[in-house]
mmCIF file of C-alpha atoms in Angstrom:
data_model
loop_
_atom_site.group_PDB
_atom_site.id
_atom_site.type_symbol
_atom_site.label_atom_id
_atom_site.label_comp_id
_atom_site.label_asym_id
_atom_site.label_seq_id
_atom_site.Cartn_x
_atom_site.Cartn_y
_atom_site.Cartn_z
ATOM 1 C CA UNK B 377 -3.841 26.239 16.556
ATOM 2 C CA UNK B 378 -4.588 26.459 12.754
ATOM 3 C CA UNK B 379 -3.344 23.908 9.930
ATOM 4 C CA UNK B 380 -3.380 24.372 6.045
ATOM 5 C CA UNK B 381 -4.147 21.242 4.318
ATOM 6 C CA UNK B 382 -3.333 21.117 0.640
ATOM 7 C CA UNK B 383 -5.794 18.387 -1.067
ATOM 8 C CA UNK B 384 -9.615 18.205 -0.914
ATOM 9 C CA UNK B 385 -9.723 14.433 -1.300
ATOM 10 C CA UNK B 386 -10.602 11.628 0.967
ATOM 11 C CA UNK B 387 -7.700 12.258 3.154
ATOM 12 C CA UNK B 388 -7.484 16.030 3.205
ATOM 13 C CA UNK B 389 -11.337 16.222 4.071
ATOM 14 C CA UNK B 390 -11.251 13.517 6.770
ATOM 15 C CA UNK B 391 -8.315 15.106 8.599
ATOM 16 C CA UNK B 392 -9.883 18.497 8.409
ATOM 17 C CA UNK B 393 -12.783 17.000 10.319
ATOM 18 C CA UNK B 394 -10.816 15.065 12.849
ATOM 19 C CA UNK B 395 -8.755 18.277 13.585
ATOM 20 C CA UNK B 396 -11.882 20.635 13.954
ATOM 21 C CA UNK B 397 -13.355 17.954 16.321
ATOM 22 C CA UNK B 398 -10.227 18.558 18.781
ATOM 23 C CA UNK B 399 -10.318 22.446 18.416
ATOM 24 C CA UNK B 400 -7.706 23.020 15.512
ATOM 25 C CA UNK B 401 -9.087 25.430 12.612
ATOM 26 C CA UNK B 402 -8.244 24.348 9.045
ATOM 27 C CA UNK B 403 -8.104 25.674 5.701
ATOM 28 C CA UNK B 404 -8.191 23.293 2.441
ATOM 29 C CA UNK B 405 -7.044 24.123 -0.767
ATOM 30 C CA UNK B 406 -8.152 22.152 -3.774
ATOM 31 C CA UNK B 407 -6.572 22.215 -7.275
ATOM 32 C CA UNK B 408 -9.632 21.362 -8.951
ATOM 33 C CA UNK B 409 -12.662 23.961 -9.675
ATOM 34 C CA UNK B 410 -14.699 22.014 -7.601
ATOM 35 C CA UNK B 411 -14.635 18.974 -5.267
ATOM 36 C CA UNK B 412 -15.692 16.378 -7.535
ATOM 37 C CA UNK B 413 -14.568 12.661 -6.870
ATOM 38 C CA UNK B 414 -13.122 10.519 -9.794
ATOM 39 C CA UNK B 415 -14.027 6.849 -9.488
ATOM 40 C CA UNK B 416 -17.014 4.866 -8.519
ATOM 41 C CA UNK B 417 -17.248 2.534 -5.538
ATOM 42 C CA UNK B 418 -14.836 1.974 -2.764
ATOM 43 C CA UNK B 419 -14.417 -0.119 0.205
ATOM 44 C CA UNK B 420 -14.308 0.853 3.815
ATOM 45 C CA UNK B 421 -13.214 -2.116 6.272
ATOM 46 C CA UNK B 422 -13.460 -2.694 9.870
ATOM 47 C CA UNK B 423 -10.300 -0.392 10.704
ATOM 48 C CA UNK B 424 -11.704 2.549 8.537
ATOM 49 C CA UNK B 425 -15.136 2.214 10.282
ATOM 50 C CA UNK B 426 -13.370 2.254 13.587
ATOM 51 C CA UNK B 427 -11.133 5.344 12.641
ATOM 52 C CA UNK B 428 -14.481 7.073 11.697
ATOM 53 C CA UNK B 429 -15.961 6.068 15.214
ATOM 54 C CA UNK B 430 -12.723 7.578 16.781
ATOM 55 C CA UNK B 431 -13.351 10.807 14.939
ATOM 56 C CA UNK B 432 -16.902 10.833 15.785
ATOM 57 C CA UNK B 433 -18.719 10.610 12.234
ATOM 58 C CA UNK B 434 -19.118 6.838 11.648
ATOM 59 C CA UNK B 435 -22.987 7.187 12.094
ATOM 60 C CA UNK B 436 -23.114 10.073 9.584
ATOM 61 C CA UNK B 437 -21.331 8.005 6.972
ATOM 62 C CA UNK B 438 -22.583 4.577 7.252
ATOM 63 C CA UNK B 439 -26.229 5.256 5.696
ATOM 64 C CA UNK B 440 -24.666 6.353 2.591
ATOM 65 C CA UNK B 441 -23.002 2.624 1.930
ATOM 66 C CA UNK B 442 -23.906 -0.983 2.375
ATOM 67 C CA UNK B 443 -22.740 -3.510 4.182
ATOM 68 C CA UNK B 444 -22.179 -7.085 2.488
ATOM 69 C CA UNK B 445 -22.412 -10.554 3.666
ATOM 70 C CA UNK B 446 -19.530 -11.932 1.815
ATOM 71 C CA UNK B 447 -16.575 -11.545 -0.558
ATOM 72 C CA UNK B 448 -15.741 -14.323 -3.179
ATOM 73 C CA UNK B 449 -12.907 -15.013 -5.695
ATOM 74 C CA UNK B 450 -13.937 -16.779 -8.768
ATOM 75 C CA UNK B 451 -12.083 -18.509 -11.927
ATOM 76 C CA UNK B 452 -13.220 -17.600 -15.456
ATOM 77 C CA UNK B 453 -15.949 -20.354 -15.292
ATOM 78 C CA UNK B 454 -17.498 -18.921 -12.280
ATOM 79 C CA UNK B 455 -16.172 -21.802 -9.985
ATOM 80 C CA UNK B 456 -15.433 -20.806 -6.505
ATOM 81 C CA UNK B 457 -11.854 -20.107 -5.491
ATOM 82 C CA UNK B 458 -12.246 -18.401 -2.282
ATOM 83 C CA UNK B 459 -15.353 -17.230 -0.215
ATOM 84 C CA UNK B 460 -15.033 -14.918 2.977
ATOM 85 C CA UNK B 461 -18.011 -14.636 5.263
ATOM 86 C CA UNK B 462 -18.167 -11.141 6.071
ATOM 87 C CA UNK B 463 -20.596 -11.378 8.967
ATOM 88 C CA UNK B 464 -18.361 -13.550 10.779
ATOM 89 C CA UNK B 465 -15.524 -11.232 10.319
ATOM 90 C CA UNK B 466 -17.544 -8.280 11.503
ATOM 91 C CA UNK B 467 -18.498 -10.273 14.702
ATOM 92 C CA UNK B 468 -14.600 -10.372 15.524
ATOM 93 C CA UNK B 469 -13.383 -7.134 13.995
ATOM 94 C CA UNK B 470 -16.103 -4.824 13.555
ATOM 95 C CA UNK B 471 -18.000 -3.750 10.388
ATOM 96 C CA UNK B 472 -16.316 -5.275 7.342
ATOM 97 C CA UNK B 473 -17.188 -5.550 3.746
ATOM 98 C CA UNK B 474 -18.784 -1.930 3.690
ATOM 99 C CA UNK B 475 -19.294 -0.616 0.137
ATOM 100 C CA UNK B 476 -19.830 3.055 -0.585
ATOM 101 C CA UNK B 477 -19.826 5.246 -3.751
ATOM 102 C CA UNK B 478 -17.058 7.739 -3.662
ATOM 103 C CA UNK B 479 -19.083 10.722 -4.464
ATOM 104 C CA UNK B 480 -21.482 9.813 -1.629
ATOM 105 C CA UNK B 481 -18.497 9.875 0.760
ATOM 106 C CA UNK B 482 -17.157 12.992 -0.564
ATOM 107 C CA UNK B 483 -20.493 14.587 0.106
ATOM 108 C CA UNK B 484 -20.910 13.058 3.566
ATOM 109 C CA UNK B 485 -17.456 14.696 4.406
ATOM 110 C CA UNK B 486 -18.195 18.038 3.054
ATOM 111 C CA UNK B 487 -21.339 18.394 5.240
ATOM 112 C CA UNK B 488 -19.166 18.194 8.237
ATOM 113 C CA UNK B 489 -17.223 21.303 6.860
ATOM 114 C CA UNK B 490 -17.623 24.923 6.837
ATOM 115 C CA UNK B 491 -17.681 25.632 3.297
ATOM 116 C CA UNK B 492 -15.940 28.757 3.468
ATOM 117 C CA UNK B 493 -12.652 27.006 4.978
ATOM 118 C CA UNK B 494 -12.711 25.042 1.751
ATOM 119 C CA UNK B 495 -11.044 26.676 -1.350
ATOM 120 C CA UNK B 496 -11.007 25.351 -4.870
ATOM 121 C CA UNK B 497 -8.997 26.161 -8.075
ATOM 122 C CA UNK B 498 -5.950 26.191 -5.808
ATOM 123 C CA UNK B 499 -2.941 24.250 -7.747
ATOM 124 C CA UNK B 500 -0.097 24.299 -5.293
ATOM 125 C CA UNK B 501 3.192 24.673 -7.549
ATOM 126 C CA UNK B 502 5.731 25.377 -5.281
ATOM 127 C CA UNK B 503 6.495 25.908 -1.641
ATOM 128 C CA UNK B 504 9.387 27.776 0.501
ATOM 129 C CA UNK B 505 10.240 28.069 4.188
ATOM 130 C CA UNK B 506 11.150 31.070 5.855
ATOM 131 C CA UNK B 507 12.061 29.785 9.556
ATOM 132 C CA UNK B 508 8.748 28.361 10.847
ATOM 133 C CA UNK B 509 6.654 30.119 8.053
ATOM 134 C CA UNK B 510 5.872 27.962 4.609
ATOM 135 C CA UNK B 511 4.949 29.937 1.671
ATOM 136 C CA UNK B 512 2.815 28.240 -0.620
ATOM 137 C CA UNK B 513 2.534 29.238 -3.972
ATOM 138 C CA UNK B 514 -0.541 28.470 -6.328
ATOM 139 C CA UNK B 515 -0.940 28.496 -10.173
ATOM 140 C CA UNK B 516 -3.307 31.317 -9.873
ATOM 141 C CA UNK B 517 -0.446 33.507 -8.772
ATOM 142 C CA UNK B 518 -1.416 33.857 -4.936
ATOM 143 C CA UNK B 519 0.636 32.822 -2.042
ATOM 144 C CA UNK B 520 -0.479 31.423 1.224
ATOM 145 C CA UNK B 521 1.353 31.229 4.440
ATOM 146 C CA UNK B 522 1.166 28.957 7.438
ATOM 147 C CA UNK B 523 3.443 27.298 10.217
ATOM 148 C CA UNK B 524 1.595 23.885 10.058
ATOM 149 C CA UNK B 525 1.050 22.261 6.605
ATOM 150 C CA UNK B 526 -0.616 18.998 5.896
ATOM 151 C CA UNK B 527 0.423 17.474 2.419
ATOM 152 C CA UNK B 528 -2.778 15.721 1.389
ATOM 153 C CA UNK B 529 -2.732 16.169 -2.712
ATOM 154 C CA UNK B 530 -2.409 12.645 -3.685
ATOM 155 C CA UNK B 531 0.349 10.299 -5.149
ATOM 156 C CA UNK B 532 1.300 12.962 -7.703
ATOM 157 C CA UNK B 533 1.805 15.756 -4.883
ATOM 158 C CA UNK B 534 3.778 18.508 -5.997
ATOM 159 C CA UNK B 535 4.647 19.443 -2.625
ATOM 160 C CA UNK B 536 5.979 16.131 -1.635
ATOM 161 C CA UNK B 537 8.628 16.442 -4.186
ATOM 162 C CA UNK B 538 9.930 19.513 -2.277
ATOM 163 C CA UNK B 539 10.323 17.834 0.997
ATOM 164 C CA UNK B 540 10.978 14.220 -0.300
ATOM 165 C CA UNK B 541 12.518 14.594 -3.979
ATOM 166 C CA UNK B 542 13.614 10.929 -4.236
ATOM 167 C CA UNK B 543 10.044 9.579 -3.633
ATOM 168 C CA UNK B 544 9.324 7.016 -6.418
ATOM 169 C CA UNK B 545 5.985 6.205 -8.294
ATOM 170 C CA UNK B 546 5.950 2.633 -9.543
ATOM 171 C CA UNK B 547 3.986 1.455 -11.879
ATOM 172 C CA UNK B 548 2.077 -1.854 -11.328
ATOM 173 C CA UNK B 549 1.908 -3.469 -14.769
ATOM 174 C CA UNK B 550 -1.834 -3.493 -15.277
ATOM 175 C CA UNK B 551 -3.947 -0.834 -16.318
ATOM 176 C CA UNK B 552 -7.960 -0.564 -14.969
ATOM 177 C CA UNK B 553 -11.321 0.274 -16.105
ATOM 178 C CA UNK B 554 -14.260 1.415 -13.591
ATOM 179 C CA UNK B 555 -17.885 1.617 -14.319
ATOM 180 C CA UNK B 556 -21.200 2.103 -12.755
ATOM 181 C CA UNK B 557 -24.601 0.880 -13.406
ATOM 182 C CA UNK B 558 -27.697 2.682 -11.951
ATOM 183 C CA UNK B 559 -30.332 0.573 -12.923
ATOM 184 C CA UNK B 560 -28.711 -2.610 -13.414
ATOM 185 C CA UNK B 561 -31.809 -5.168 -13.519
ATOM 186 C CA UNK B 562 -29.205 -7.809 -11.929
ATOM 187 C CA UNK B 563 -29.235 -9.141 -8.490
ATOM 188 C CA UNK B 564 -26.036 -9.100 -6.862
ATOM 189 C CA UNK B 565 -25.892 -9.453 -3.054
ATOM 190 C CA UNK B 566 -22.020 -9.460 -2.459
ATOM 191 C CA UNK B 567 -18.856 -8.358 -4.211
ATOM 192 C CA UNK B 568 -16.810 -10.888 -6.264
ATOM 193 C CA UNK B 569 -13.784 -10.944 -8.291
ATOM 194 C CA UNK B 570 -12.995 -13.191 -11.075
ATOM 195 C CA UNK B 571 -9.318 -14.067 -11.848
ATOM 196 C CA UNK B 572 -8.044 -15.417 -15.193
ATOM 197 C CA UNK B 573 -5.063 -15.247 -17.504
ATOM 198 C CA UNK B 574 -6.697 -12.782 -19.533
ATOM 199 C CA UNK B 575 -7.666 -10.449 -16.620
ATOM 200 C CA UNK B 576 -9.381 -9.747 -13.525
ATOM 201 C CA UNK B 577 -13.081 -8.512 -13.232
ATOM 202 C CA UNK B 578 -14.508 -7.307 -9.738
ATOM 203 C CA UNK B 579 -18.341 -6.673 -9.232
ATOM 204 C CA UNK B 580 -19.719 -4.962 -6.126
ATOM 205 C CA UNK B 581 -23.463 -3.798 -5.008
ATOM 206 C CA UNK B 582 -23.522 -0.488 -3.569
ATOM 207 C CA UNK B 583 -26.648 1.402 -1.884
ATOM 208 C CA UNK B 584 -29.704 2.661 -4.039
ATOM 209 C CA UNK B 585 -29.526 -0.653 -6.436
ATOM 210 C CA UNK B 586 -26.146 0.549 -7.950
ATOM 211 C CA UNK B 587 -23.607 -1.947 -9.124
ATOM 212 C CA UNK B 588 -19.818 -0.748 -9.185
ATOM 213 C CA UNK B 589 -17.378 -2.872 -11.285
ATOM 214 C CA UNK B 590 -13.749 -2.592 -12.460
ATOM 215 C CA UNK B 591 -11.616 -4.574 -14.981
ATOM 216 C CA UNK B 592 -7.668 -5.170 -14.799
ATOM 217 C CA UNK B 593 -5.524 -6.162 -17.511
ATOM 218 C CA UNK B 594 -1.695 -6.636 -17.684
ATOM 219 C CA UNK B 595 -0.467 -3.846 -19.972
ATOM 220 C CA UNK B 596 2.707 -1.692 -20.659
ATOM 221 C CA UNK B 597 2.350 1.731 -19.072
ATOM 222 C CA UNK B 598 0.337 4.115 -21.160
ATOM 223 C CA UNK B 599 -0.380 1.296 -23.601
ATOM 224 C CA UNK B 600 -2.100 2.847 -26.712
ATOM 225 C CA UNK B 601 -3.825 -0.166 -27.691
ATOM 226 C CA UNK B 602 -5.987 0.168 -24.255
ATOM 227 C CA UNK B 603 -6.123 3.875 -23.907
ATOM 228 C CA UNK B 604 -9.346 4.087 -26.086
ATOM 229 C CA UNK B 605 -10.976 1.123 -25.255
ATOM 230 C CA UNK B 606 -14.676 1.237 -25.291
ATOM 231 C CA UNK B 607 -17.285 -0.581 -23.303
ATOM 232 C CA UNK B 608 -17.942 -2.635 -26.668
ATOM 233 C CA UNK B 609 -14.158 -3.160 -26.741
ATOM 234 C CA UNK B 610 -14.558 -4.551 -22.958
ATOM 235 C CA UNK B 611 -17.757 -6.515 -23.380
ATOM 236 C CA UNK B 612 -15.713 -8.356 -26.549
ATOM 237 C CA UNK B 613 -12.583 -8.895 -24.168
ATOM 238 C CA UNK B 614 -14.721 -10.415 -21.296
ATOM 239 C CA UNK B 615 -17.614 -12.179 -23.338
ATOM 240 C CA UNK B 616 -16.351 -15.682 -22.550
ATOM 241 C CA UNK B 617 -16.027 -14.896 -18.777
ATOM 242 C CA UNK B 618 -18.894 -16.436 -16.567
ATOM 243 C CA UNK B 619 -22.263 -14.645 -15.702
ATOM 244 C CA UNK B 620 -23.275 -11.755 -14.813
ATOM 245 C CA UNK B 621 -20.009 -10.110 -16.303
ATOM 246 C CA UNK B 622 -21.035 -9.860 -19.918
ATOM 247 C CA UNK B 623 -24.565 -8.447 -18.982
ATOM 248 C CA UNK B 624 -22.766 -5.916 -16.459
ATOM 249 C CA UNK B 625 -20.802 -4.525 -19.334
ATOM 250 C CA UNK B 626 -23.682 -4.649 -21.752
ATOM 251 C CA UNK B 627 -25.595 -2.525 -19.341
ATOM 252 C CA UNK B 628 -22.952 0.093 -18.637
ATOM 253 C CA UNK B 629 -23.001 3.460 -20.237
ATOM 254 C CA UNK B 630 -19.760 4.654 -21.928
ATOM 255 C CA UNK B 631 -20.238 8.045 -19.710
ATOM 256 C CA UNK B 632 -19.382 6.164 -16.795
ATOM 257 C CA UNK B 633 -16.142 4.280 -17.928
ATOM 258 C CA UNK B 634 -12.940 5.502 -16.205
ATOM 259 C CA UNK B 635 -9.676 3.962 -17.311
ATOM 260 C CA UNK B 636 -6.174 4.249 -15.391
ATOM 261 C CA UNK B 637 -2.999 2.653 -15.235
ATOM 262 C CA UNK B 638 -2.555 1.518 -11.561
ATOM 263 C CA UNK B 639 0.392 2.839 -9.593
ATOM 264 C CA UNK B 640 1.531 3.033 -6.029
ATOM 265 C CA UNK B 641 4.414 4.855 -4.215
ATOM 266 C CA UNK B 642 7.414 3.091 -2.998
ATOM 267 C CA UNK B 643 7.532 3.032 0.867
ATOM 268 C CA UNK B 644 8.722 6.581 1.852
ATOM 269 C CA UNK B 645 11.323 6.593 4.957
ATOM 270 C CA UNK B 646 9.395 9.417 6.605
ATOM 271 C CA UNK B 647 5.893 11.166 6.751
ATOM 272 C CA UNK B 648 6.955 14.045 8.908
ATOM 273 C CA UNK B 649 9.451 16.931 8.130
ATOM 274 C CA UNK B 650 9.423 19.455 10.810
ATOM 275 C CA UNK B 651 6.209 21.613 10.776
ATOM 276 C CA UNK B 652 5.029 19.494 7.370
ATOM 277 C CA UNK B 653 3.211 16.244 7.324
ATOM 278 C CA UNK B 654 2.211 13.825 4.803
ATOM 279 C CA UNK B 655 -1.100 12.046 4.793
ATOM 280 C CA UNK B 656 -3.129 9.736 2.518
ATOM 281 C CA UNK B 657 -1.723 8.652 -1.088
ATOM 282 C CA UNK B 658 0.760 11.479 -0.742
ATOM 283 C CA UNK B 659 2.184 9.442 1.967
ATOM 284 C CA UNK B 660 1.549 5.928 1.001
ATOM 285 C CA UNK B 661 -0.514 5.397 -2.266
ATOM 286 C CA UNK B 662 -1.127 1.829 -2.646
ATOM 287 C CA UNK B 663 -2.655 -0.350 -5.365
ATOM 288 C CA UNK B 664 -6.204 -1.213 -4.716
ATOM 289 C CA UNK B 665 -5.930 -4.761 -4.202
ATOM 290 C CA UNK B 666 -6.644 -4.788 -0.627
ATOM 291 C CA UNK B 667 -9.367 -1.843 -0.693
ATOM 292 C CA UNK B 668 -7.188 -0.130 1.634
ATOM 293 C CA UNK B 669 -6.362 3.188 0.002
ATOM 294 C CA UNK B 670 -9.326 5.351 1.477
ATOM 295 C CA UNK B 671 -9.096 3.167 4.640
ATOM 296 C CA UNK B 672 -5.517 4.113 5.234
ATOM 297 C CA UNK B 673 -6.268 8.014 4.710
ATOM 298 C CA UNK B 674 -9.110 7.793 7.211
ATOM 299 C CA UNK B 675 -6.760 6.072 9.720
ATOM 300 C CA UNK B 676 -4.243 8.811 9.140
ATOM 301 C CA UNK B 677 -6.950 11.406 9.951
ATOM 302 C CA UNK B 678 -7.783 9.634 13.123
ATOM 303 C CA UNK B 679 -4.378 8.981 14.361
ATOM 304 C CA UNK B 680 -2.957 12.414 13.558
ATOM 305 C CA UNK B 681 -5.741 14.059 15.548
ATOM 306 C CA UNK B 682 -4.964 11.844 18.443
ATOM 307 C CA UNK B 683 -1.410 12.979 18.429
ATOM 308 C CA UNK B 684 -2.163 16.699 18.073
ATOM 309 C CA UNK B 685 -4.584 16.435 21.109
ATOM 310 C CA UNK B 686 -1.806 14.645 23.154
ATOM 311 C CA UNK B 687 1.056 16.656 22.009
ATOM 312 C CA UNK B 688 1.055 20.986 22.439
ATOM 313 C CA UNK B 689 3.952 21.048 20.146
ATOM 314 C CA UNK B 690 2.630 19.943 16.721
ATOM 315 C CA UNK B 691 6.036 18.928 15.206
ATOM 316 C CA UNK B 692 6.462 16.670 18.180
ATOM 317 C CA UNK B 693 2.926 15.440 17.482
ATOM 318 C CA UNK B 694 4.115 15.086 13.649
ATOM 319 C CA UNK B 695 6.831 12.617 14.712
ATOM 320 C CA UNK B 696 4.543 10.631 16.813
ATOM 321 C CA UNK B 697 2.236 10.282 14.120
ATOM 322 C CA UNK B 698 4.890 9.080 11.791
ATOM 323 C CA UNK B 699 6.131 6.654 13.976
ATOM 324 C CA UNK B 700 2.703 4.967 14.506
ATOM 325 C CA UNK B 701 2.098 5.133 10.593
ATOM 326 C CA UNK B 702 5.435 4.132 8.951
ATOM 327 C CA UNK B 703 5.558 0.261 9.792
ATOM 328 C CA UNK B 704 1.888 0.022 8.944
ATOM 329 C CA UNK B 705 1.445 1.429 5.805
ATOM 330 C CA UNK B 706 4.424 -0.007 4.239
ATOM 331 C CA UNK B 707 3.002 -3.495 4.935
ATOM 332 C CA UNK B 708 -0.041 -2.443 3.028
ATOM 333 C CA UNK B 709 1.851 -1.025 0.198
ATOM 334 C CA UNK B 710 3.889 -4.259 -0.239
ATOM 335 C CA UNK B 711 1.071 -6.833 0.614
ATOM 336 C CA UNK B 712 -1.197 -5.077 -1.682
ATOM 337 C CA UNK B 713 1.266 -4.927 -4.694
ATOM 338 C CA UNK B 714 2.086 -8.837 -3.969
ATOM 339 C CA UNK B 715 -1.703 -9.723 -4.229
ATOM 340 C CA UNK B 716 -1.865 -7.740 -7.393
ATOM 341 C CA UNK B 717 0.896 -9.648 -9.062
ATOM 342 C CA UNK B 718 -0.727 -12.902 -7.987
ATOM 343 C CA UNK B 719 -4.043 -11.846 -9.179
ATOM 344 C CA UNK B 720 -2.749 -10.869 -12.533
ATOM 345 C CA UNK B 721 -0.935 -14.053 -13.300
ATOM 346 C CA UNK B 722 -1.129 -14.480 -17.226
ATOM 347 C CA UNK B 723 0.400 -18.061 -17.357
ATOM 348 C CA UNK B 724 -2.681 -20.598 -17.420
ATOM 349 C CA UNK B 725 -0.430 -23.399 -15.590
ATOM 350 C CA UNK B 726 0.700 -20.938 -12.960
ATOM 351 C CA UNK B 727 -2.965 -19.648 -12.558
ATOM 352 C CA UNK B 728 -4.308 -23.029 -12.078
ATOM 353 C CA UNK B 729 -1.565 -23.790 -9.224
ATOM 354 C CA UNK B 730 -2.379 -20.373 -7.685
ATOM 355 C CA UNK B 731 -6.196 -21.139 -7.473
ATOM 356 C CA UNK B 732 -5.596 -24.800 -6.309
ATOM 357 C CA UNK B 733 -3.383 -23.379 -3.311
ATOM 358 C CA UNK B 734 -6.133 -20.744 -2.382
ATOM 359 C CA UNK B 735 -8.623 -23.422 -2.182
ATOM 360 C CA UNK B 736 -6.321 -25.406 0.167
ATOM 361 C CA UNK B 737 -5.428 -22.176 2.468
ATOM 362 C CA UNK B 738 -6.521 -22.923 5.941
ATOM 363 C CA UNK B 739 -9.247 -20.417 7.678
ATOM 364 C CA UNK B 740 -7.032 -19.773 10.323
ATOM 365 C CA UNK B 741 -4.292 -18.372 7.981
ATOM 366 C CA UNK B 742 -6.603 -16.309 6.459
ATOM 367 C CA UNK B 743 -8.031 -14.636 9.698
ATOM 368 C CA UNK B 744 -4.307 -14.138 10.749
ATOM 369 C CA UNK B 745 -4.055 -11.932 7.655
ATOM 370 C CA UNK B 746 -7.310 -10.112 8.549
ATOM 371 C CA UNK B 747 -5.777 -9.439 12.135
ATOM 372 C CA UNK B 748 -3.029 -7.671 10.564
ATOM 373 C CA UNK B 749 -5.147 -5.246 8.872
ATOM 374 C CA UNK B 750 -8.007 -4.945 10.728
ATOM 375 C CA UNK B 751 -6.920 -4.471 14.212
ATOM 376 C CA UNK B 752 -5.596 -0.938 14.882
ATOM 377 C CA UNK B 753 -3.944 0.840 17.679
ATOM 378 C CA UNK B 754 -6.721 3.399 18.569
#
């Protein structure tokens, strides 16, 4: 049995590793000339760590990251809105609040694969079926044939449009900047977000004395006024926020700055289409508000491998995978979008009422929400 994977991101690489572990050969086709991750830090919660353990590579990934003791939310002046004890959550659900640089995660995943099975500069532009055979056309004029296709080429997947043409990509209503400090001179022991009517700012320490940060501001899609924002512009915009936000922006190099509008994928009705299956953002792209984008991609890999190991007929395995993933990923997409809408409230009165409501929320309700995300079926 041999699988073709289109897309060399976290979903594609992890899926290839998981399938290789159960004896299925894989070939990965990536559009970029090299597998070079875009972004800075990302979170791997308890559910993702469990999936990595299921695949058998958790011990190779964990040394690249950092386990953090808490996660907090603050208002503009720095007053705590919510504080989550990650140590207590880890005791109940497994390792929680683990942060890793995206480049380190990609590097660790690539080290698990035979580089001869990873092909770059292979942008998929079309596909046709001929019985059970799928012909994938690439921009360089080549064609690849396969009987088992895993689509992992992200939210803007070209191949997904061929099998699910009505898939809808949705704008969240805010744009986001991300940056990295490599020698910050600032001591931060845990990740934190600051919510204010002007926007939202997040900071998270990484391994090797690095700090990852992000900033979200409500804006129209492709808003020209924000497209060319510099570090200096962001520093001016957030200068009245509590410390260390101004210091973080002052210490950030323009070269590390990444800006993207935030989109998600309206929940799909299916992920399996005969001998074709969708994984990662191609299947269920979500806003980053729950830190579950990479986590759900890693879960996909673990569950797909689990089903392929149990079912000799891979089309049947794909159907079982779909059944296990639809409801859970739909919940993540909807809940994450809702959290983003709450966090990005611009009206000062509504923001005050939101902060008060969160402060008064009983701990058992928060724990119930964590249970729904961190408890897995593997």
